[in-house]
PDB file of C-alpha atoms in Angstrom:
ATOM      1  CA  MET A   1     -65.927 163.083 129.016  1.00  0.00           C
ATOM      2  CA  THR A   2     -68.369 160.420 127.962  1.00  0.00           C
ATOM      3  CA  VAL A   3     -71.602 161.801 126.534  1.00  0.00           C
ATOM      4  CA  SER A   4     -74.439 159.963 128.253  1.00  0.00           C
ATOM      5  CA  ASN A   5     -77.405 162.308 127.922  1.00  0.00           C
ATOM      6  CA  GLU A   6     -78.913 164.879 125.572  1.00  0.00           C
ATOM      7  CA  ASP A   7     -78.018 167.822 127.804  1.00  0.00           C
ATOM      8  CA  ASP A   8     -74.304 166.981 127.698  1.00  0.00           C
ATOM      9  CA  LEU A   9     -74.444 166.549 123.940  1.00  0.00           C
ATOM     10  CA  ASN A  10     -76.262 169.864 123.432  1.00  0.00           C
ATOM     11  CA  LYS A  11     -73.677 171.711 125.522  1.00  0.00           C
ATOM     12  CA  LEU A  12     -70.824 170.058 123.629  1.00  0.00           C
ATOM     13  CA  GLN A  13     -72.370 170.861 120.252  1.00  0.00           C
ATOM     14  CA  GLU A  14     -72.960 174.476 121.285  1.00  0.00           C
ATOM     15  CA  ILE A  15     -69.361 175.155 122.306  1.00  0.00           C
ATOM     16  CA  GLY A  16     -68.210 173.163 119.272  1.00  0.00           C
ATOM     17  CA  ARG A  17     -70.118 175.481 116.942  1.00  0.00           C
ATOM     18  CA  ILE A  18     -68.776 178.531 118.781  1.00  0.00           C
ATOM     19  CA  VAL A  19     -65.117 177.603 118.321  1.00  0.00           C
ATOM     20  CA  ALA A  20     -65.761 176.503 114.720  1.00  0.00           C
ATOM     21  CA  ASN A  21     -67.505 179.765 113.837  1.00  0.00           C
ATOM     22  CA  THR A  22     -64.700 181.730 115.501  1.00  0.00           C
ATOM     23  CA  LEU A  23     -62.083 179.838 113.493  1.00  0.00           C
ATOM     24  CA  GLU A  24     -64.003 180.458 110.274  1.00  0.00           C
ATOM     25  CA  ALA A  25     -64.257 184.205 110.981  1.00  0.00           C
ATOM     26  CA  MET A  26     -60.572 184.531 111.890  1.00  0.00           C
ATOM     27  CA  ALA A  27     -59.598 182.705 108.703  1.00  0.00           C
ATOM     28  CA  ALA A  28     -61.742 185.086 106.647  1.00  0.00           C
ATOM     29  CA  ALA A  29     -60.079 188.095 108.298  1.00  0.00           C
ATOM     30  CA  LEU A  30     -56.532 186.792 107.833  1.00  0.00           C
ATOM     31  CA  GLU A  31     -54.515 189.064 105.525  1.00  0.00           C
ATOM     32  CA  PRO A  32     -50.954 190.287 105.021  1.00  0.00           C
ATOM     33  CA  GLY A  33     -49.964 193.239 107.177  1.00  0.00           C
ATOM     34  CA  MET A  34     -52.073 192.446 110.218  1.00  0.00           C
ATOM     35  CA  THR A  35     -50.409 191.351 113.435  1.00  0.00           C
ATOM     36  CA  THR A  36     -51.159 188.083 115.159  1.00  0.00           C
ATOM     37  CA  ALA A  37     -52.441 190.147 118.122  1.00  0.00           C
ATOM     38  CA  GLU A  38     -54.986 191.854 115.863  1.00  0.00           C
ATOM     39  CA  LEU A  39     -56.132 188.475 114.568  1.00  0.00           C
ATOM     40  CA  ASP A  40     -56.397 187.179 118.130  1.00  0.00           C
ATOM     41  CA  GLN A  41     -58.572 190.135 119.133  1.00  0.00           C
ATOM     42  CA  ILE A  42     -61.094 189.124 116.475  1.00  0.00           C
ATOM     43  CA  GLY A  43     -61.278 185.689 118.051  1.00  0.00           C
ATOM     44  CA  ARG A  44     -61.579 187.101 121.566  1.00  0.00           C
ATOM     45  CA  ARG A  45     -64.490 189.351 120.621  1.00  0.00           C
ATOM     46  CA  LEU A  46     -66.370 186.500 118.956  1.00  0.00           C
ATOM     47  CA  LEU A  47     -65.867 184.113 121.875  1.00  0.00           C
ATOM     48  CA  GLU A  48     -66.996 186.736 124.388  1.00  0.00           C
ATOM     49  CA  LYS A  49     -70.017 187.657 122.274  1.00  0.00           C
ATOM     50  CA  ALA A  50     -71.061 183.982 122.290  1.00  0.00           C
ATOM     51  CA  GLY A  51     -70.665 183.746 126.068  1.00  0.00           C
ATOM     52  CA  ALA A  52     -67.593 181.506 125.867  1.00  0.00           C
ATOM     53  CA  ARG A  53     -64.214 181.741 127.583  1.00  0.00           C
ATOM     54  CA  SER A  54     -60.832 181.046 125.994  1.00  0.00           C
ATOM     55  CA  GLY A  55     -59.630 177.587 127.023  1.00  0.00           C
ATOM     56  CA  PRO A  56     -55.877 178.195 127.202  1.00  0.00           C
ATOM     57  CA  GLU A  57     -56.370 181.506 128.958  1.00  0.00           C
ATOM     58  CA  LEU A  58     -58.812 180.046 131.484  1.00  0.00           C
ATOM     59  CA  VAL A  59     -56.936 176.826 132.231  1.00  0.00           C
ATOM     60  CA  TYR A  60     -53.260 177.685 131.690  1.00  0.00           C
ATOM     61  CA  ASP A  61     -53.163 181.487 131.931  1.00  0.00           C
ATOM     62  CA  PHE A  62     -51.976 181.594 128.312  1.00  0.00           C
ATOM     63  CA  PRO A  63     -51.202 185.156 127.128  1.00  0.00           C
ATOM     64  CA  GLY A  64     -53.850 185.262 124.400  1.00  0.00           C
ATOM     65  CA  ALA A  65     -57.370 184.133 123.597  1.00  0.00           C
ATOM     66  CA  THR A  66     -56.186 181.852 120.797  1.00  0.00           C
ATOM     67  CA  CYS A  67     -52.930 180.199 119.738  1.00  0.00           C
ATOM     68  CA  ILE A  68     -51.533 181.589 116.479  1.00  0.00           C
ATOM     69  CA  SER A  69     -48.410 179.937 115.080  1.00  0.00           C
ATOM     70  CA  VAL A  70     -46.587 181.165 111.962  1.00  0.00           C
ATOM     71  CA  ASN A  71     -44.252 179.211 109.670  1.00  0.00           C
ATOM     72  CA  GLU A  72     -41.528 177.594 111.827  1.00  0.00           C
ATOM     73  CA  GLU A  73     -43.845 177.783 114.839  1.00  0.00           C
ATOM     74  CA  VAL A  74     -45.964 174.628 114.931  1.00  0.00           C
ATOM     75  CA  ALA A  75     -48.071 175.125 118.054  1.00  0.00           C
ATOM     76  CA  HIS A  76     -48.944 177.398 120.994  1.00  0.00           C
ATOM     77  CA  GLY A  77     -47.746 180.581 119.286  1.00  0.00           C
ATOM     78  CA  ILE A  78     -48.400 183.688 121.404  1.00  0.00           C
ATOM     79  CA  PRO A  79     -50.365 186.456 119.643  1.00  0.00           C
ATOM     80  CA  GLY A  80     -48.260 189.584 119.465  1.00  0.00           C
ATOM     81  CA  SER A  81     -46.545 192.123 117.227  1.00  0.00           C
ATOM     82  CA  ARG A  82     -45.491 189.677 114.497  1.00  0.00           C
ATOM     83  CA  ARG A  83     -46.928 190.817 111.179  1.00  0.00           C
ATOM     84  CA  ILE A  84     -48.367 188.234 108.850  1.00  0.00           C
ATOM     85  CA  GLU A  85     -46.792 188.321 105.408  1.00  0.00           C
ATOM     86  CA  ALA A  86     -47.713 186.991 101.977  1.00  0.00           C
ATOM     87  CA  GLY A  87     -46.571 183.383 101.689  1.00  0.00           C
ATOM     88  CA  ASP A  88     -46.839 182.677 105.415  1.00  0.00           C
ATOM     89  CA  LEU A  89     -48.302 179.472 106.793  1.00  0.00           C
ATOM     90  CA  VAL A  90     -50.520 180.408 109.739  1.00  0.00           C
ATOM     91  CA  ASN A  91     -52.037 177.955 112.209  1.00  0.00           C
ATOM     92  CA  ILE A  92     -54.996 179.069 114.325  1.00  0.00           C
ATOM     93  CA  ASP A  93     -55.918 176.855 117.275  1.00  0.00           C
ATOM     94  CA  ILE A  94     -59.063 177.691 119.263  1.00  0.00           C
ATOM     95  CA  SER A  95     -60.401 176.055 122.383  1.00  0.00           C
ATOM     96  CA  ALA A  96     -63.067 177.472 124.646  1.00  0.00           C
ATOM     97  CA  GLU A  97     -65.498 176.717 127.452  1.00  0.00           C
ATOM     98  CA  LYS A  98     -69.180 177.424 127.963  1.00  0.00           C
ATOM     99  CA  ASN A  99     -71.530 175.946 130.576  1.00  0.00           C
ATOM    100  CA  GLY A 100     -68.699 173.843 131.959  1.00  0.00           C
ATOM    101  CA  VAL A 101     -67.897 172.099 128.649  1.00  0.00           C
ATOM    102  CA  PHE A 102     -64.848 172.572 126.391  1.00  0.00           C
ATOM    103  CA  ALA A 103     -64.292 172.059 122.651  1.00  0.00           C
ATOM    104  CA  ASP A 104     -61.130 172.441 120.580  1.00  0.00           C
ATOM    105  CA  THR A 105     -60.491 173.020 116.876  1.00  0.00           C
ATOM    106  CA  GLY A 106     -57.718 174.284 114.645  1.00  0.00           C
ATOM    107  CA  ALA A 107     -56.546 174.662 111.065  1.00  0.00           C
ATOM    108  CA  SER A 108     -53.630 175.946 109.031  1.00  0.00           C
ATOM    109  CA  PHE A 109     -53.979 178.614 106.362  1.00  0.00           C
ATOM    110  CA  ALA A 110     -51.534 179.633 103.646  1.00  0.00           C
ATOM    111  CA  VAL A 111     -51.468 183.352 102.818  1.00  0.00           C
ATOM    112  CA  PRO A 112     -51.245 183.827  99.005  1.00  0.00           C
ATOM    113  CA  PRO A 113     -49.187 183.651  96.921  1.00  0.00           C
ATOM    114  CA  ILE A 114     -48.114 180.151  97.913  1.00  0.00           C
ATOM    115  CA  THR A 115     -46.055 177.369  96.370  1.00  0.00           C
ATOM    116  CA  ASN A 116     -47.582 174.191  94.984  1.00  0.00           C
ATOM    117  CA  ALA A 117     -45.851 172.249  97.760  1.00  0.00           C
ATOM    118  CA  THR A 118     -47.551 174.362 100.427  1.00  0.00           C
ATOM    119  CA  LYS A 119     -50.912 174.066  98.676  1.00  0.00           C
ATOM    120  CA  ARG A 120     -50.505 170.290  98.582  1.00  0.00           C
ATOM    121  CA  LEU A 121     -49.436 170.173 102.238  1.00  0.00           C
ATOM    122  CA  CYS A 122     -52.570 172.035 103.326  1.00  0.00           C
ATOM    123  CA  ARG A 123     -54.799 169.826 101.188  1.00  0.00           C
ATOM    124  CA  ASP A 124     -53.225 166.656 102.530  1.00  0.00           C
ATOM    125  CA  GLY A 125     -53.280 167.913 106.118  1.00  0.00           C
ATOM    126  CA  LYS A 126     -57.074 168.094 105.867  1.00  0.00           C
ATOM    127  CA  ARG A 127     -57.145 164.653 104.266  1.00  0.00           C
ATOM    128  CA  ALA A 128     -55.025 163.229 107.093  1.00  0.00           C
ATOM    129  CA  LEU A 129     -57.457 164.630 109.661  1.00  0.00           C
ATOM    130  CA  TRP A 130     -60.475 163.034 108.008  1.00  0.00           C
ATOM    131  CA  ILE A 131     -58.656 159.751 107.482  1.00  0.00           C
ATOM    132  CA  GLY A 132     -58.117 159.696 111.246  1.00  0.00           C
ATOM    133  CA  LEU A 133     -61.689 160.727 112.008  1.00  0.00           C
ATOM    134  CA  ARG A 134     -63.041 157.857 109.921  1.00  0.00           C
ATOM    135  CA  GLN A 135     -61.414 155.448 112.373  1.00  0.00           C
ATOM    136  CA  VAL A 136     -63.536 156.802 115.243  1.00  0.00           C
ATOM    137  CA  GLY A 137     -66.465 154.786 116.586  1.00  0.00           C
ATOM    138  CA  ALA A 138     -67.767 153.016 119.669  1.00  0.00           C
ATOM    139  CA  ASN A 139     -65.759 149.880 120.561  1.00  0.00           C
ATOM    140  CA  LYS A 140     -63.087 150.580 117.942  1.00  0.00           C
ATOM    141  CA  PRO A 141     -59.356 150.615 118.794  1.00  0.00           C
ATOM    142  CA  ILE A 142     -57.808 154.024 119.468  1.00  0.00           C
ATOM    143  CA  ALA A 143     -54.664 152.765 117.722  1.00  0.00           C
ATOM    144  CA  GLY A 144     -56.551 152.704 114.407  1.00  0.00           C
ATOM    145  CA  ILE A 145     -56.415 156.499 114.225  1.00  0.00           C
ATOM    146  CA  GLY A 146     -52.626 156.745 114.246  1.00  0.00           C
ATOM    147  CA  GLN A 147     -52.194 153.694 112.041  1.00  0.00           C
ATOM    148  CA  ALA A 148     -54.405 155.143 109.306  1.00  0.00           C
ATOM    149  CA  ILE A 149     -52.822 158.589 109.441  1.00  0.00           C
ATOM    150  CA  GLY A 150     -49.337 157.079 109.492  1.00  0.00           C
ATOM    151  CA  GLN A 151     -50.014 154.973 106.414  1.00  0.00           C
ATOM    152  CA  PHE A 152     -51.312 158.037 104.573  1.00  0.00           C
ATOM    153  CA  ALA A 153     -48.296 160.150 105.559  1.00  0.00           C
ATOM    154  CA  GLU A 154     -45.764 157.499 104.544  1.00  0.00           C
ATOM    155  CA  LYS A 155     -47.487 156.810 101.242  1.00  0.00           C
ATOM    156  CA  ASN A 156     -47.443 160.502 100.314  1.00  0.00           C
ATOM    157  CA  GLY A 157     -43.947 161.398 101.494  1.00  0.00           C
ATOM    158  CA  TYR A 158     -44.772 163.284 104.696  1.00  0.00           C
ATOM    159  CA  THR A 159     -43.574 163.075 108.267  1.00  0.00           C
ATOM    160  CA  LEU A 160     -45.660 163.416 111.432  1.00  0.00           C
ATOM    161  CA  VAL A 161     -44.723 165.410 114.518  1.00  0.00           C
ATOM    162  CA  ARG A 162     -44.638 162.701 117.173  1.00  0.00           C
ATOM    163  CA  ASN A 163     -44.738 164.599 120.444  1.00  0.00           C
ATOM    164  CA  LEU A 164     -47.940 166.586 119.873  1.00  0.00           C
ATOM    165  CA  ALA A 165     -50.843 164.246 120.456  1.00  0.00           C
ATOM    166  CA  SER A 166     -54.621 164.287 120.415  1.00  0.00           C
ATOM    167  CA  HIS A 167     -56.375 164.197 123.789  1.00  0.00           C
ATOM    168  CA  GLY A 168     -59.608 163.727 125.680  1.00  0.00           C
ATOM    169  CA  ILE A 169     -61.707 166.838 126.195  1.00  0.00           C
ATOM    170  CA  GLY A 170     -65.085 167.850 127.587  1.00  0.00           C
ATOM    171  CA  TYR A 171     -65.317 168.740 131.257  1.00  0.00           C
ATOM    172  CA  SER A 172     -61.752 170.056 131.085  1.00  0.00           C
ATOM    173  CA  LEU A 173     -59.477 171.140 128.248  1.00  0.00           C
ATOM    174  CA  HIS A 174     -57.173 168.131 128.524  1.00  0.00           C
ATOM    175  CA  GLU A 175     -58.453 164.971 130.193  1.00  0.00           C
ATOM    176  CA  GLU A 176     -58.488 161.203 129.808  1.00  0.00           C
ATOM    177  CA  PRO A 177     -57.783 159.596 127.444  1.00  0.00           C
ATOM    178  CA  LYS A 178     -54.529 161.542 127.281  1.00  0.00           C
ATOM    179  CA  GLU A 179     -51.819 161.274 124.623  1.00  0.00           C
ATOM    180  CA  ILE A 180     -53.768 159.799 121.712  1.00  0.00           C
ATOM    181  CA  ALA A 181     -51.127 159.268 119.031  1.00  0.00           C
ATOM    182  CA  THR A 182     -51.824 160.451 115.491  1.00  0.00           C
ATOM    183  CA  TRP A 183     -48.924 158.286 114.341  1.00  0.00           C
ATOM    184  CA  PRO A 184     -48.540 154.477 114.533  1.00  0.00           C
ATOM    185  CA  ASP A 185     -48.146 153.367 118.162  1.00  0.00           C
ATOM    186  CA  ARG A 186     -47.809 149.625 118.726  1.00  0.00           C
ATOM    187  CA  SER A 187     -48.185 150.027 122.491  1.00  0.00           C
ATOM    188  CA  GLU A 188     -51.705 151.512 122.205  1.00  0.00           C
ATOM    189  CA  ARG A 189     -54.307 149.022 123.493  1.00  0.00           C
ATOM    190  CA  ARG A 190     -57.224 151.263 124.510  1.00  0.00           C
ATOM    191  CA  ILE A 191     -60.719 150.991 123.048  1.00  0.00           C
ATOM    192  CA  MET A 192     -63.148 153.878 122.417  1.00  0.00           C
ATOM    193  CA  ASN A 193     -66.188 153.536 124.637  1.00  0.00           C
ATOM    194  CA  GLU A 194     -69.495 154.792 123.310  1.00  0.00           C
ATOM    195  CA  GLY A 195     -69.841 158.549 123.834  1.00  0.00           C
ATOM    196  CA  LEU A 196     -66.117 159.177 124.384  1.00  0.00           C
ATOM    197  CA  VAL A 197     -65.134 162.767 123.539  1.00  0.00           C
ATOM    198  CA  PHE A 198     -61.649 163.626 122.267  1.00  0.00           C
ATOM    199  CA  THR A 199     -59.730 165.514 119.611  1.00  0.00           C
ATOM    200  CA  VAL A 200     -58.080 164.277 116.437  1.00  0.00           C
ATOM    201  CA  GLU A 201     -55.270 166.607 115.389  1.00  0.00           C
ATOM    202  CA  PRO A 202     -52.424 165.306 113.213  1.00  0.00           C
ATOM    203  CA  PHE A 203     -49.396 167.523 112.574  1.00  0.00           C
ATOM    204  CA  LEU A 204     -48.378 166.720 108.989  1.00  0.00           C
ATOM    205  CA  SER A 205     -44.992 167.998 107.835  1.00  0.00           C
ATOM    206  CA  LEU A 206     -42.517 168.167 104.982  1.00  0.00           C
ATOM    207  CA  GLY A 207     -39.767 166.882 107.252  1.00  0.00           C
ATOM    208  CA  ALA A 208     -40.368 167.715 110.913  1.00  0.00           C
ATOM    209  CA  GLU A 209     -40.672 164.850 113.393  1.00  0.00           C
ATOM    210  CA  TRP A 210     -40.646 166.741 116.679  1.00  0.00           C
ATOM    211  CA  ALA A 211     -41.809 169.974 118.309  1.00  0.00           C
ATOM    212  CA  GLU A 212     -39.185 171.696 120.445  1.00  0.00           C
ATOM    213  CA  ASP A 213     -39.308 174.551 122.923  1.00  0.00           C
ATOM    214  CA  GLY A 214     -38.475 178.089 121.896  1.00  0.00           C
ATOM    215  CA  ASP A 215     -37.388 181.171 123.824  1.00  0.00           C
ATOM    216  CA  ASP A 216     -40.732 181.728 125.549  1.00  0.00           C
ATOM    217  CA  PRO A 217     -42.626 179.292 127.807  1.00  0.00           C
ATOM    218  CA  TRP A 218     -45.217 178.453 125.143  1.00  0.00           C
ATOM    219  CA  THR A 219     -44.202 178.510 121.482  1.00  0.00           C
ATOM    220  CA  LEU A 220     -43.127 175.203 119.942  1.00  0.00           C
ATOM    221  CA  PHE A 221     -40.994 174.973 116.806  1.00  0.00           C
ATOM    222  CA  SER A 222     -40.640 172.271 114.168  1.00  0.00           C
ATOM    223  CA  GLU A 223     -37.551 170.086 114.440  1.00  0.00           C
ATOM    224  CA  PRO A 224     -35.985 169.892 111.989  1.00  0.00           C
ATOM    225  CA  ARG A 225     -37.387 173.172 110.650  1.00  0.00           C
ATOM    226  CA  ALA A 226     -39.917 172.328 107.948  1.00  0.00           C
ATOM    227  CA  PRO A 227     -43.375 173.474 106.803  1.00  0.00           C
ATOM    228  CA  THR A 228     -45.942 171.822 109.086  1.00  0.00           C
ATOM    229  CA  VAL A 229     -49.744 171.983 109.262  1.00  0.00           C
ATOM    230  CA  GLN A 230     -52.265 171.001 111.922  1.00  0.00           C
ATOM    231  CA  TYR A 231     -55.983 170.385 111.461  1.00  0.00           C
ATOM    232  CA  GLU A 232     -58.161 169.503 114.429  1.00  0.00           C
ATOM    233  CA  HIS A 233     -61.720 168.554 115.315  1.00  0.00           C
ATOM    234  CA  THR A 234     -63.454 167.526 118.521  1.00  0.00           C
ATOM    235  CA  VAL A 235     -65.342 164.276 118.004  1.00  0.00           C
ATOM    236  CA  VAL A 236     -67.673 161.889 119.821  1.00  0.00           C
ATOM    237  CA  ALA A 237     -67.310 158.129 119.295  1.00  0.00           C
ATOM    238  CA  THR A 238     -70.784 156.726 118.535  1.00  0.00           C
ATOM    239  CA  ARG A 239     -72.206 153.434 117.309  1.00  0.00           C
ATOM    240  CA  ASN A 240     -72.609 155.076 113.910  1.00  0.00           C
ATOM    241  CA  GLY A 241     -69.024 156.320 113.754  1.00  0.00           C
ATOM    242  CA  PRO A 242     -67.606 159.797 114.386  1.00  0.00           C
ATOM    243  CA  LEU A 243     -69.815 162.698 115.432  1.00  0.00           C
ATOM    244  CA  VAL A 244     -67.790 165.843 114.708  1.00  0.00           C
ATOM    245  CA  VAL A 245     -68.997 168.720 116.897  1.00  0.00           C
ATOM    246  CA  THR A 246     -66.616 171.452 115.701  1.00  0.00           C
ATOM    247  CA  LEU A 247     -68.270 172.325 112.413  1.00  0.00           C
ATOM    248  CA  PRO A 248     -69.444 175.901 111.727  1.00  0.00           C
ATOM    249  CA  GLY A 249     -73.126 176.613 111.550  1.00  0.00           C
TER     250      GLY A 249
END
């Protein structure tokens, strides 16, 4: 999607606020003892109330309204009977559609009490996201995103999961430009055109470099097993830099 008129931008900003507000509400409700299915139901109700439809459910027939991944699960976790416990690292990933436009956001949350290492990982995961977002702008190289995030990760002793990439979004959940690396990629030659819509979503880890399949068709696990966080925004490349549309409000 390339935003070329005010109507497109308004639709994108509306669905961006919806997924951001849903993420914020689910994070506030997160507590030990609840199941991931119960947390997912909160998200489903909020999306439906706002007139939006779950992206993964709509496009891929995913068995849940949102993706909820706990600890060793790094992405696409299926909401179910798993109970959230104190000390868990929980990732909530929300994408949805309204009026033919999609937006995508996500964040990781540590359930207290947590270790200093986990606290630092969450803090630096957010920093990595914004370091990548600051590289966004019309006529700038896409490769700058992964280069900046990679430098930050290496400097601070982290690894990056290198087979879960950012992606274009807008008229569909995943569209061109596909496979936008959030790690250094010397083969990347593409340039961001003005109005280009895509996600930035680094997976920062204390050792994992890959996401591997599990026992079900969806859930991905860190390889090697290590605490991993993901933070994600949907952004528009403009002449003035990044326009982040997935902020609550």
